[in-house]
Amino acid sequence: MAKPQTPLRQLYPSVTAFSNLLAAFRKASKGKRYKPEVLVFGAKLEEELFRLQWELESFTYAPGAYRQFLVHEPKRRLVSAAPFRDRVVHHALIAVIAPPLERHFIPTSYANRQGYGTHRALRRFRRACREHRWILQADIRQYFPSIDHRLLLAQLAGVIACGGTLWLLERILANGACQGAAIDAFPGDNLLTPLERPRGLPIGNLTSQFLANLHLDGLDHRLKALPGVRVSLRYVDDLALFADRPEPLHQALDVLRDELSTLRLRLHPSKTRLLLTARGASFVGFHVIGGRIRLRNHSLLRIRKGLRRCQKAILQRRCSVAMARSSALSWNAHLAHGHTLRLRQRLFRSHRFCADLSPLLAYDQQ
């Protein structure tokens, strides 16, 4: 990672400040005000926040157990939900450490950053496809479950010189260790090394999202500086490098494999490929070809299933029309970033609860 001029110091008092914990509660409860655990916490808000503050300041804070469940969209994966009080701590921590560290991220790292996101990444990807002939696309295999705790903590210690903050980060990491990834051996390992090293960030945590982004920042800077590589984009563990000739991208692939090996990570073999941009390429759920942005088939299938679920829930009175319409509005806004006008008209006009969307089905945002 490109380090700040000096390591960040004296962060912990800001993390544990009552005003920061109160702001963290508001962020963590946004959109979840009526969830039982939020209502219980909020009923004694001041008492709960003072208890959290005391635990953090006395270094007695212990994260609770995760609630785990499987999701199947966009792909099958295990999601871990932390208890609400722990999510308050996560927001309090990230609110303090993220702003100074994010300033050193490359501008084409788009995930989990305010003002960035998938649609901005898609626009930059489309522009790069227009401007350059070749693209190297790569995906890191089982990225979140494979992140090595020792390497991540060493990286954090290089940019944060605050004992309290590092203690809290270590507590959160240790509580979220998992062994769900494939067991890989790397140069210098003995037979037990892959089993002895704690690893894994729970998918679903705010801290996991930020730390996963931070962990690859050094790789971002290395790839961006390679000769002949014109553009380097990343969205979490999906990378796209552009060049005008294939040779720089072959070199970039070698560098990428070596850099990931030092982080005890591997590329996904079937999702790493060198392509001519004229033949089309996919990124963040869309396919770009000839300057046009199309929805990928699996993304279309997911939205169709979602619309059918909404329709069924309305008929069974498990969901109000207003709630279903809100979901449809979100899907429509997402799809409008591609050339999807006719597709959206077919999708939404076939469902009665989407009738009010008609004024929005007359244009694309491209």
PDB file of C-alpha atoms in Angstrom, residues 108-352:
ATOM      1  CA  THR A 108      -9.910   3.754  -9.985  1.00  0.00           C
ATOM      2  CA  SER A 109     -10.598   1.553  -6.950  1.00  0.00           C
ATOM      3  CA  TYR A 110     -14.380   1.776  -6.776  1.00  0.00           C
ATOM      4  CA  ALA A 111     -15.750  -0.541  -4.100  1.00  0.00           C
ATOM      5  CA  ASN A 112     -17.109   0.585  -0.730  1.00  0.00           C
ATOM      6  CA  ARG A 113     -16.090   4.221  -1.124  1.00  0.00           C
ATOM      7  CA  GLN A 114     -18.394   7.186  -0.777  1.00  0.00           C
ATOM      8  CA  GLY A 115     -19.044   8.763  -4.178  1.00  0.00           C
ATOM      9  CA  TYR A 116     -17.708   5.745  -6.101  1.00  0.00           C
ATOM     10  CA  GLY A 117     -19.615   2.468  -6.528  1.00  0.00           C
ATOM     11  CA  THR A 118     -20.651   0.187  -9.375  1.00  0.00           C
ATOM     12  CA  HIS A 119     -22.144   2.768 -11.733  1.00  0.00           C
ATOM     13  CA  ARG A 120     -19.102   5.027 -11.666  1.00  0.00           C
ATOM     14  CA  ALA A 121     -16.929   1.935 -12.188  1.00  0.00           C
ATOM     15  CA  LEU A 122     -19.097   0.913 -15.141  1.00  0.00           C
ATOM     16  CA  ARG A 123     -18.758   4.323 -16.817  1.00  0.00           C
ATOM     17  CA  ARG A 124     -14.958   4.250 -16.471  1.00  0.00           C
ATOM     18  CA  PHE A 125     -14.849   0.664 -17.745  1.00  0.00           C
ATOM     19  CA  ARG A 126     -16.899   1.584 -20.811  1.00  0.00           C
ATOM     20  CA  ARG A 127     -14.612   4.530 -21.571  1.00  0.00           C
ATOM     21  CA  ALA A 128     -11.510   2.343 -21.252  1.00  0.00           C
ATOM     22  CA  CYS A 129     -13.050  -0.238 -23.609  1.00  0.00           C
ATOM     23  CA  ARG A 130     -13.530   2.516 -26.190  1.00  0.00           C
ATOM     24  CA  GLU A 131     -10.004   3.910 -25.827  1.00  0.00           C
ATOM     25  CA  HIS A 132      -7.865   0.739 -25.631  1.00  0.00           C
ATOM     26  CA  ARG A 133      -7.636  -2.467 -27.666  1.00  0.00           C
ATOM     27  CA  TRP A 134      -6.754  -5.072 -25.045  1.00  0.00           C
ATOM     28  CA  ILE A 135      -8.092  -5.963 -21.609  1.00  0.00           C
ATOM     29  CA  LEU A 136      -6.833  -8.330 -18.914  1.00  0.00           C
ATOM     30  CA  GLN A 137      -9.640  -9.393 -16.607  1.00  0.00           C
ATOM     31  CA  ALA A 138      -8.856 -11.185 -13.360  1.00  0.00           C
ATOM     32  CA  ASP A 139     -10.747 -12.399 -10.322  1.00  0.00           C
ATOM     33  CA  ILE A 140      -9.262 -13.458  -6.976  1.00  0.00           C
ATOM     34  CA  ARG A 141     -10.389 -16.897  -5.873  1.00  0.00           C
ATOM     35  CA  GLN A 142     -12.380 -16.912  -2.595  1.00  0.00           C
ATOM     36  CA  TYR A 143     -10.992 -13.516  -1.657  1.00  0.00           C
ATOM     37  CA  PHE A 144     -12.767 -12.764   1.627  1.00  0.00           C
ATOM     38  CA  PRO A 145     -12.316 -16.245   3.180  1.00  0.00           C
ATOM     39  CA  SER A 146      -8.640 -16.314   2.106  1.00  0.00           C
ATOM     40  CA  ILE A 147      -7.377 -13.017   3.580  1.00  0.00           C
ATOM     41  CA  ASP A 148      -4.475 -13.806   5.918  1.00  0.00           C
ATOM     42  CA  HIS A 149      -4.794 -12.102   9.317  1.00  0.00           C
ATOM     43  CA  ARG A 150      -1.069 -11.842  10.047  1.00  0.00           C
ATOM     44  CA  LEU A 151      -0.371 -10.122   6.752  1.00  0.00           C
ATOM     45  CA  LEU A 152      -3.348  -7.774   7.116  1.00  0.00           C
ATOM     46  CA  LEU A 153      -2.398  -6.828  10.691  1.00  0.00           C
ATOM     47  CA  ALA A 154       1.204  -6.189   9.613  1.00  0.00           C
ATOM     48  CA  GLN A 155      -0.097  -3.933   6.846  1.00  0.00           C
ATOM     49  CA  LEU A 156      -2.313  -2.068   9.324  1.00  0.00           C
ATOM     50  CA  ALA A 157       0.574  -1.655  11.766  1.00  0.00           C
ATOM     51  CA  GLY A 158       2.541   0.017   8.982  1.00  0.00           C
ATOM     52  CA  VAL A 159      -0.034   2.775   8.533  1.00  0.00           C
ATOM     53  CA  ILE A 160      -1.571   3.055  12.012  1.00  0.00           C
ATOM     54  CA  ALA A 161       0.626   3.864  15.024  1.00  0.00           C
ATOM     55  CA  CYS A 162      -2.140   3.766  17.624  1.00  0.00           C
ATOM     56  CA  GLY A 163      -2.118   0.828  20.023  1.00  0.00           C
ATOM     57  CA  GLY A 164      -5.785   1.060  20.960  1.00  0.00           C
ATOM     58  CA  THR A 165      -6.968   1.117  17.363  1.00  0.00           C
ATOM     59  CA  LEU A 166      -4.749  -1.841  16.440  1.00  0.00           C
ATOM     60  CA  TRP A 167      -6.038  -3.737  19.497  1.00  0.00           C
ATOM     61  CA  LEU A 168      -9.635  -3.204  18.374  1.00  0.00           C
ATOM     62  CA  LEU A 169      -8.858  -4.222  14.789  1.00  0.00           C
ATOM     63  CA  GLU A 170      -7.184  -7.394  16.044  1.00  0.00           C
ATOM     64  CA  ARG A 171     -10.204  -8.244  18.230  1.00  0.00           C
ATOM     65  CA  ILE A 172     -12.589  -7.806  15.308  1.00  0.00           C
ATOM     66  CA  LEU A 173     -10.387  -9.865  12.982  1.00  0.00           C
ATOM     67  CA  ALA A 174      -9.947 -12.708  15.481  1.00  0.00           C
ATOM     68  CA  ASN A 175     -13.692 -12.912  16.050  1.00  0.00           C
ATOM     69  CA  GLY A 176     -14.345 -13.241  12.328  1.00  0.00           C
ATOM     70  CA  ALA A 177     -11.726 -15.855  11.432  1.00  0.00           C
ATOM     71  CA  CYS A 178     -13.095 -18.599   9.220  1.00  0.00           C
ATOM     72  CA  GLN A 179     -11.780 -21.666   7.479  1.00  0.00           C
ATOM     73  CA  GLY A 180     -14.091 -21.759   4.502  1.00  0.00           C
ATOM     74  CA  ALA A 181     -11.491 -21.172   1.796  1.00  0.00           C
ATOM     75  CA  ALA A 182      -9.538 -23.767  -0.109  1.00  0.00           C
ATOM     76  CA  ILE A 183      -6.323 -24.734   1.668  1.00  0.00           C
ATOM     77  CA  ASP A 184      -3.375 -23.493  -0.390  1.00  0.00           C
ATOM     78  CA  ALA A 185       0.341 -23.909   0.212  1.00  0.00           C
ATOM     79  CA  PHE A 186       2.733 -21.098  -0.682  1.00  0.00           C
ATOM     80  CA  PRO A 187       6.537 -20.924  -1.017  1.00  0.00           C
ATOM     81  CA  GLY A 188       8.222 -21.477   2.366  1.00  0.00           C
ATOM     82  CA  ASP A 189       5.250 -23.283   3.936  1.00  0.00           C
ATOM     83  CA  ASN A 190       5.492 -26.566   5.787  1.00  0.00           C
ATOM     84  CA  LEU A 191       2.645 -29.061   5.941  1.00  0.00           C
ATOM     85  CA  LEU A 192       0.916 -27.327   8.862  1.00  0.00           C
ATOM     86  CA  THR A 193       1.364 -23.685   7.843  1.00  0.00           C
ATOM     87  CA  PRO A 194      -1.926 -23.350   5.905  1.00  0.00           C
ATOM     88  CA  LEU A 195      -3.808 -24.742   8.917  1.00  0.00           C
ATOM     89  CA  GLU A 196      -2.031 -22.623  11.518  1.00  0.00           C
ATOM     90  CA  ARG A 197      -2.517 -19.193   9.967  1.00  0.00           C
ATOM     91  CA  PRO A 198      -5.848 -17.521  10.861  1.00  0.00           C
ATOM     92  CA  ARG A 199      -7.624 -16.120   7.851  1.00  0.00           C
ATOM     93  CA  GLY A 200     -10.921 -14.904   6.528  1.00  0.00           C
ATOM     94  CA  LEU A 201     -13.113 -11.817   6.747  1.00  0.00           C
ATOM     95  CA  PRO A 202     -16.851 -12.375   7.289  1.00  0.00           C
ATOM     96  CA  ILE A 203     -18.850 -11.224   4.278  1.00  0.00           C
ATOM     97  CA  GLY A 204     -21.396  -8.635   5.353  1.00  0.00           C
ATOM     98  CA  ASN A 205     -19.334  -6.597   7.824  1.00  0.00           C
ATOM     99  CA  LEU A 206     -18.560  -2.929   7.243  1.00  0.00           C
ATOM    100  CA  THR A 207     -15.054  -3.557   8.594  1.00  0.00           C
ATOM    101  CA  SER A 208     -14.594  -6.484   6.208  1.00  0.00           C
ATOM    102  CA  GLN A 209     -15.521  -4.362   3.207  1.00  0.00           C
ATOM    103  CA  PHE A 210     -13.066  -1.621   4.112  1.00  0.00           C
ATOM    104  CA  LEU A 211     -10.194  -3.919   5.112  1.00  0.00           C
ATOM    105  CA  ALA A 212     -10.609  -6.045   1.981  1.00  0.00           C
ATOM    106  CA  ASN A 213     -10.296  -2.893  -0.104  1.00  0.00           C
ATOM    107  CA  LEU A 214      -7.293  -1.666   1.867  1.00  0.00           C
ATOM    108  CA  HIS A 215      -5.523  -5.019   1.603  1.00  0.00           C
ATOM    109  CA  LEU A 216      -5.197  -4.757  -2.196  1.00  0.00           C
ATOM    110  CA  ASP A 217      -4.223  -1.096  -2.315  1.00  0.00           C
ATOM    111  CA  GLY A 218      -0.525  -1.902  -2.652  1.00  0.00           C
ATOM    112  CA  LEU A 219      -1.330  -4.163  -5.590  1.00  0.00           C
ATOM    113  CA  ASP A 220      -3.350  -1.340  -7.178  1.00  0.00           C
ATOM    114  CA  HIS A 221      -0.383   1.029  -7.032  1.00  0.00           C
ATOM    115  CA  ARG A 222       2.003  -1.618  -8.407  1.00  0.00           C
ATOM    116  CA  LEU A 223      -0.233  -2.470 -11.376  1.00  0.00           C
ATOM    117  CA  LYS A 224      -0.978   1.155 -12.163  1.00  0.00           C
ATOM    118  CA  ALA A 225       2.759   1.893 -12.431  1.00  0.00           C
ATOM    119  CA  LEU A 226       3.542  -0.931 -14.886  1.00  0.00           C
ATOM    120  CA  PRO A 227       4.815   0.282 -18.286  1.00  0.00           C
ATOM    121  CA  GLY A 228       2.251  -0.076 -21.043  1.00  0.00           C
ATOM    122  CA  VAL A 229      -0.719  -0.493 -18.689  1.00  0.00           C
ATOM    123  CA  ARG A 230      -2.982   2.436 -19.554  1.00  0.00           C
ATOM    124  CA  VAL A 231      -5.822   1.890 -17.088  1.00  0.00           C
ATOM    125  CA  SER A 232      -6.124  -0.281 -13.968  1.00  0.00           C
ATOM    126  CA  LEU A 233      -9.601  -0.716 -12.461  1.00  0.00           C
ATOM    127  CA  ARG A 234     -10.672  -2.714  -9.433  1.00  0.00           C
ATOM    128  CA  TYR A 235     -14.012  -3.438  -7.799  1.00  0.00           C
ATOM    129  CA  VAL A 236     -13.350  -5.527  -4.654  1.00  0.00           C
ATOM    130  CA  ASP A 237     -11.667  -8.652  -6.101  1.00  0.00           C
ATOM    131  CA  ASP A 238     -12.478  -8.035  -9.781  1.00  0.00           C
ATOM    132  CA  LEU A 239      -9.655  -6.404 -11.747  1.00  0.00           C
ATOM    133  CA  ALA A 240      -9.543  -4.979 -15.265  1.00  0.00           C
ATOM    134  CA  LEU A 241      -6.306  -3.755 -16.866  1.00  0.00           C
ATOM    135  CA  PHE A 242      -6.206  -2.074 -20.277  1.00  0.00           C
ATOM    136  CA  ALA A 243      -3.402  -1.653 -22.809  1.00  0.00           C
ATOM    137  CA  ASP A 244      -2.935  -0.978 -26.503  1.00  0.00           C
ATOM    138  CA  ARG A 245      -0.832  -4.122 -26.995  1.00  0.00           C
ATOM    139  CA  PRO A 246      -1.083  -7.578 -25.376  1.00  0.00           C
ATOM    140  CA  GLU A 247       2.571  -7.741 -24.218  1.00  0.00           C
ATOM    141  CA  PRO A 248       2.226  -5.314 -21.247  1.00  0.00           C
ATOM    142  CA  LEU A 249      -0.768  -7.296 -20.033  1.00  0.00           C
ATOM    143  CA  HIS A 250       1.159 -10.581 -20.148  1.00  0.00           C
ATOM    144  CA  GLN A 251       3.778  -8.893 -17.950  1.00  0.00           C
ATOM    145  CA  ALA A 252       1.037  -7.514 -15.701  1.00  0.00           C
ATOM    146  CA  LEU A 253      -0.409 -11.000 -15.254  1.00  0.00           C
ATOM    147  CA  ASP A 254       2.976 -12.304 -14.049  1.00  0.00           C
ATOM    148  CA  VAL A 255       3.278  -9.388 -11.613  1.00  0.00           C
ATOM    149  CA  LEU A 256      -0.288  -9.922 -10.449  1.00  0.00           C
ATOM    150  CA  ARG A 257       0.322 -13.601  -9.676  1.00  0.00           C
ATOM    151  CA  ASP A 258       3.559 -12.813  -7.809  1.00  0.00           C
ATOM    152  CA  GLU A 259       2.014  -9.987  -5.765  1.00  0.00           C
ATOM    153  CA  LEU A 260      -1.001 -12.078  -4.828  1.00  0.00           C
ATOM    154  CA  SER A 261       1.244 -14.958  -3.802  1.00  0.00           C
ATOM    155  CA  THR A 262       2.971 -12.679  -1.274  1.00  0.00           C
ATOM    156  CA  LEU A 263      -0.514 -12.012   0.155  1.00  0.00           C
ATOM    157  CA  ARG A 264      -1.271 -15.772   0.158  1.00  0.00           C
ATOM    158  CA  LEU A 265      -3.950 -15.323  -2.495  1.00  0.00           C
ATOM    159  CA  ARG A 266      -4.618 -16.959  -5.872  1.00  0.00           C
ATOM    160  CA  LEU A 267      -6.299 -15.939  -9.110  1.00  0.00           C
ATOM    161  CA  HIS A 268      -9.425 -17.746 -10.209  1.00  0.00           C
ATOM    162  CA  PRO A 269      -8.144 -19.699 -13.255  1.00  0.00           C
ATOM    163  CA  SER A 270     -11.384 -19.684 -15.255  1.00  0.00           C
ATOM    164  CA  LYS A 271     -12.088 -15.987 -14.631  1.00  0.00           C
ATOM    165  CA  THR A 272      -8.673 -14.657 -15.660  1.00  0.00           C
ATOM    166  CA  ARG A 273      -8.407 -13.913 -19.371  1.00  0.00           C
ATOM    167  CA  LEU A 274      -6.852 -11.627 -21.984  1.00  0.00           C
ATOM    168  CA  LEU A 275      -9.336 -10.245 -24.525  1.00  0.00           C
ATOM    169  CA  LEU A 276      -9.749  -7.791 -27.356  1.00  0.00           C
ATOM    170  CA  THR A 277     -12.100  -5.079 -26.123  1.00  0.00           C
ATOM    171  CA  ALA A 278     -13.855  -5.102 -29.517  1.00  0.00           C
ATOM    172  CA  ARG A 279     -15.170  -8.566 -28.684  1.00  0.00           C
ATOM    173  CA  GLY A 280     -16.857  -7.306 -25.523  1.00  0.00           C
ATOM    174  CA  ALA A 281     -16.083  -7.602 -21.828  1.00  0.00           C
ATOM    175  CA  SER A 282     -18.080  -7.796 -18.606  1.00  0.00           C
ATOM    176  CA  PHE A 283     -17.768  -5.830 -15.373  1.00  0.00           C
ATOM    177  CA  VAL A 284     -19.991  -5.222 -12.302  1.00  0.00           C
ATOM    178  CA  GLY A 285     -22.927  -7.140 -13.752  1.00  0.00           C
ATOM    179  CA  PHE A 286     -22.980  -5.510 -17.208  1.00  0.00           C
ATOM    180  CA  HIS A 287     -21.482  -6.450 -20.584  1.00  0.00           C
ATOM    181  CA  VAL A 288     -19.862  -3.727 -22.715  1.00  0.00           C
ATOM    182  CA  ILE A 289     -19.488  -4.243 -26.469  1.00  0.00           C
ATOM    183  CA  GLY A 290     -19.275  -1.683 -29.260  1.00  0.00           C
ATOM    184  CA  GLY A 291     -19.811   1.136 -26.779  1.00  0.00           C
ATOM    185  CA  ARG A 292     -23.154  -0.361 -25.720  1.00  0.00           C
ATOM    186  CA  ILE A 293     -23.874  -1.491 -22.161  1.00  0.00           C
ATOM    187  CA  ARG A 294     -25.969  -4.634 -21.882  1.00  0.00           C
ATOM    188  CA  LEU A 295     -27.193  -6.486 -18.813  1.00  0.00           C
ATOM    189  CA  ARG A 296     -25.518  -9.842 -18.218  1.00  0.00           C
ATOM    190  CA  ASN A 297     -27.778 -12.880 -18.400  1.00  0.00           C
ATOM    191  CA  HIS A 298     -27.300 -13.908 -14.770  1.00  0.00           C
ATOM    192  CA  SER A 299     -28.155 -10.365 -13.627  1.00  0.00           C
ATOM    193  CA  LEU A 300     -31.319 -10.404 -15.736  1.00  0.00           C
ATOM    194  CA  LEU A 301     -32.311 -13.780 -14.308  1.00  0.00           C
ATOM    195  CA  ARG A 302     -31.815 -12.482 -10.761  1.00  0.00           C
ATOM    196  CA  ILE A 303     -34.065  -9.457 -11.355  1.00  0.00           C
ATOM    197  CA  ARG A 304     -36.772 -11.567 -13.002  1.00  0.00           C
ATOM    198  CA  LYS A 305     -36.776 -13.873  -9.982  1.00  0.00           C
ATOM    199  CA  GLY A 306     -36.974 -10.855  -7.681  1.00  0.00           C
ATOM    200  CA  LEU A 307     -39.984  -9.432  -9.515  1.00  0.00           C
ATOM    201  CA  ARG A 308     -41.764 -12.789  -9.359  1.00  0.00           C
ATOM    202  CA  ARG A 309     -41.049 -13.018  -5.627  1.00  0.00           C
ATOM    203  CA  CYS A 310     -42.488  -9.524  -5.105  1.00  0.00           C
ATOM    204  CA  GLN A 311     -45.624 -10.399  -7.078  1.00  0.00           C
ATOM    205  CA  LYS A 312     -46.100 -13.609  -5.089  1.00  0.00           C
ATOM    206  CA  ALA A 313     -45.518 -11.827  -1.762  1.00  0.00           C
ATOM    207  CA  ILE A 314     -48.199  -9.250  -2.628  1.00  0.00           C
ATOM    208  CA  LEU A 315     -50.731 -11.974  -3.459  1.00  0.00           C
ATOM    209  CA  GLN A 316     -49.930 -13.761  -0.184  1.00  0.00           C
ATOM    210  CA  ARG A 317     -50.105 -10.453   1.717  1.00  0.00           C
ATOM    211  CA  ARG A 318     -46.539 -10.825   2.979  1.00  0.00           C
ATOM    212  CA  CYS A 319     -45.509  -7.572   1.306  1.00  0.00           C
ATOM    213  CA  SER A 320     -47.254  -4.295   0.565  1.00  0.00           C
ATOM    214  CA  VAL A 321     -47.516  -2.897  -2.955  1.00  0.00           C
ATOM    215  CA  ALA A 322     -45.471   0.110  -1.799  1.00  0.00           C
ATOM    216  CA  MET A 323     -42.609  -2.118  -0.617  1.00  0.00           C
ATOM    217  CA  ALA A 324     -42.619  -4.107  -3.857  1.00  0.00           C
ATOM    218  CA  ARG A 325     -42.694  -0.908  -5.897  1.00  0.00           C
ATOM    219  CA  SER A 326     -39.694   0.387  -3.926  1.00  0.00           C
ATOM    220  CA  SER A 327     -37.712  -2.714  -4.938  1.00  0.00           C
ATOM    221  CA  ALA A 328     -38.772  -2.267  -8.564  1.00  0.00           C
ATOM    222  CA  LEU A 329     -37.655   1.370  -8.488  1.00  0.00           C
ATOM    223  CA  SER A 330     -34.214   0.292  -7.261  1.00  0.00           C
ATOM    224  CA  TRP A 331     -33.873  -2.317 -10.009  1.00  0.00           C
ATOM    225  CA  ASN A 332     -35.023   0.168 -12.634  1.00  0.00           C
ATOM    226  CA  ALA A 333     -32.506   2.791 -11.471  1.00  0.00           C
ATOM    227  CA  HIS A 334     -29.711   0.208 -11.652  1.00  0.00           C
ATOM    228  CA  LEU A 335     -30.686  -1.030 -15.115  1.00  0.00           C
ATOM    229  CA  ALA A 336     -31.027   2.512 -16.467  1.00  0.00           C
ATOM    230  CA  HIS A 337     -27.222   2.847 -16.340  1.00  0.00           C
ATOM    231  CA  GLY A 338     -27.090   0.528 -19.354  1.00  0.00           C
ATOM    232  CA  HIS A 339     -28.760   0.583 -22.754  1.00  0.00           C
ATOM    233  CA  THR A 340     -31.724  -1.334 -21.379  1.00  0.00           C
ATOM    234  CA  LEU A 341     -34.797   0.730 -22.265  1.00  0.00           C
ATOM    235  CA  ARG A 342     -36.708  -1.975 -24.154  1.00  0.00           C
ATOM    236  CA  LEU A 343     -35.626  -4.611 -21.662  1.00  0.00           C
ATOM    237  CA  ARG A 344     -36.944  -2.543 -18.742  1.00  0.00           C
ATOM    238  CA  GLN A 345     -40.212  -1.881 -20.551  1.00  0.00           C
ATOM    239  CA  ARG A 346     -40.734  -5.621 -21.052  1.00  0.00           C
ATOM    240  CA  LEU A 347     -39.683  -6.483 -17.505  1.00  0.00           C
ATOM    241  CA  PHE A 348     -41.686  -3.983 -15.505  1.00  0.00           C
ATOM    242  CA  ARG A 349     -44.822  -3.492 -17.599  1.00  0.00           C
ATOM    243  CA  SER A 350     -45.648  -7.173 -17.200  1.00  0.00           C
ATOM    244  CA  HIS A 351     -46.160  -6.689 -13.438  1.00  0.00           C
ATOM    245  CA  ARG A 352     -49.161  -4.745 -12.162  1.00  0.00           C
TER     246      ARG A 352
END
